[in-house]
Amino acid sequence: MKKFEGIIEDIKEKIETGELVEGDRLLSINKASCLYDCSKGTVLRAYQQLLSDHYVYVKNQSGFFVAKPFHLSGSPENFFNLATGN
């Protein structure tokens, strides 16, 4: 398993067990890189994957936050998938 995949699995596990809940802020990229003993780029790659998987969202100049669980976000007809573009 690659390092960024381990970070993703750790954060997903914390979300699923309730250690991290909706609205909680993830560690900064600098702190997470120290915790996981890896580069900032590795942490950023993991966070970007969590973002695209809808586990987290970004607030500009504030960081990454745990998102509302995807299965509670409503039925597919009640939201727009912005990842597909126009």
Coordinates of C-alpha atoms in Angstrom, one line a residue:
M1 CA 0.0 0.0 0.0
K2 CA 1.3 3.4 -0.9
K3 CA 1.7 6.0 1.9
F4 CA -1.1 8.3 0.6
E5 CA -3.5 5.3 0.5
G6 CA -2.6 4.6 4.2
I7 CA -3.5 8.2 5.1
I8 CA -6.8 7.9 3.2
E9 CA -7.7 4.7 5.0
D10 CA -6.8 6.1 8.4
I11 CA -8.9 9.2 7.9
K12 CA -11.8 7.2 6.5
E13 CA -11.7 4.9 9.5
K14 CA -11.7 7.9 11.9
I15 CA -14.8 9.2 10.1
E16 CA -16.6 5.9 10.1
T17 CA -15.9 5.3 13.8
G18 CA -17.0 8.8 14.8
E19 CA -13.6 10.0 15.9
L20 CA -14.0 12.7 13.3
V21 CA -17.5 14.0 12.7
E22 CA -19.0 16.4 10.2
G23 CA -17.4 19.9 10.4
D24 CA -14.2 18.7 12.2
R25 CA -11.1 20.2 10.7
L26 CA -8.4 17.9 9.5
L27 CA -4.8 18.4 10.5
S28 CA -2.9 21.0 8.5
I29 CA -0.8 19.6 5.7
N30 CA 2.3 20.5 7.7
K31 CA 1.2 18.7 10.9
A32 CA -0.2 15.7 9.0
S33 CA 3.1 15.3 7.1
C34 CA 4.9 15.2 10.5
L35 CA 2.3 12.8 12.0
Y36 CA 2.4 10.4 9.0
D37 CA 6.2 10.9 8.5
C38 CA 5.8 11.8 4.8
S39 CA 6.1 14.7 2.4
K40 CA 3.5 17.5 2.2
G41 CA 2.8 16.4 -1.3
T42 CA 1.8 12.9 -0.1
V43 CA -0.6 14.4 2.4
L44 CA -2.0 16.8 -0.2
R45 CA -2.6 13.9 -2.6
A46 CA -4.5 12.0 0.1
Y47 CA -6.6 15.0 1.0
Q48 CA -7.3 15.7 -2.7
Q49 CA -8.5 12.1 -3.0
L50 CA -10.7 12.4 0.1
L51 CA -12.1 15.6 -1.5
S52 CA -13.0 13.9 -4.7
D53 CA -14.5 11.0 -2.8
H54 CA -16.7 13.5 -0.9
Y55 CA -15.3 12.7 2.6
V56 CA -14.0 16.2 3.1
Y57 CA -14.5 19.7 1.7
V58 CA -12.3 22.8 1.6
K59 CA -12.8 26.2 3.0
N60 CA -10.4 28.7 1.4
Q61 CA -7.6 29.8 3.7
S62 CA -9.0 27.6 6.5
G63 CA -8.2 24.0 5.5
F64 CA -10.0 20.7 5.0
F65 CA -13.1 19.7 6.9
V66 CA -15.1 16.5 7.3
A67 CA -18.1 16.6 5.0
K68 CA -21.6 15.4 5.7
P69 CA -21.8 11.7 5.1
F70 CA -22.5 11.1 1.4
H71 CA -25.4 8.7 2.1
L72 CA -27.1 11.5 4.1
S73 CA -26.7 14.1 1.4
G74 CA -30.0 13.3 -0.3
S75 CA -31.0 11.3 -3.3
P76 CA -29.1 11.7 -6.6
E77 CA -31.8 14.0 -8.1
N78 CA -31.3 16.5 -5.3
F79 CA -27.7 17.5 -6.0
F80 CA -25.5 18.5 -8.9
N81 CA -22.3 16.7 -9.7
L82 CA -19.9 19.6 -10.3
A83 CA -17.0 17.2 -11.1
T84 CA -18.4 16.5 -14.6
G85 CA -18.2 20.1 -15.8
N86 CA -20.5 21.7 -18.3

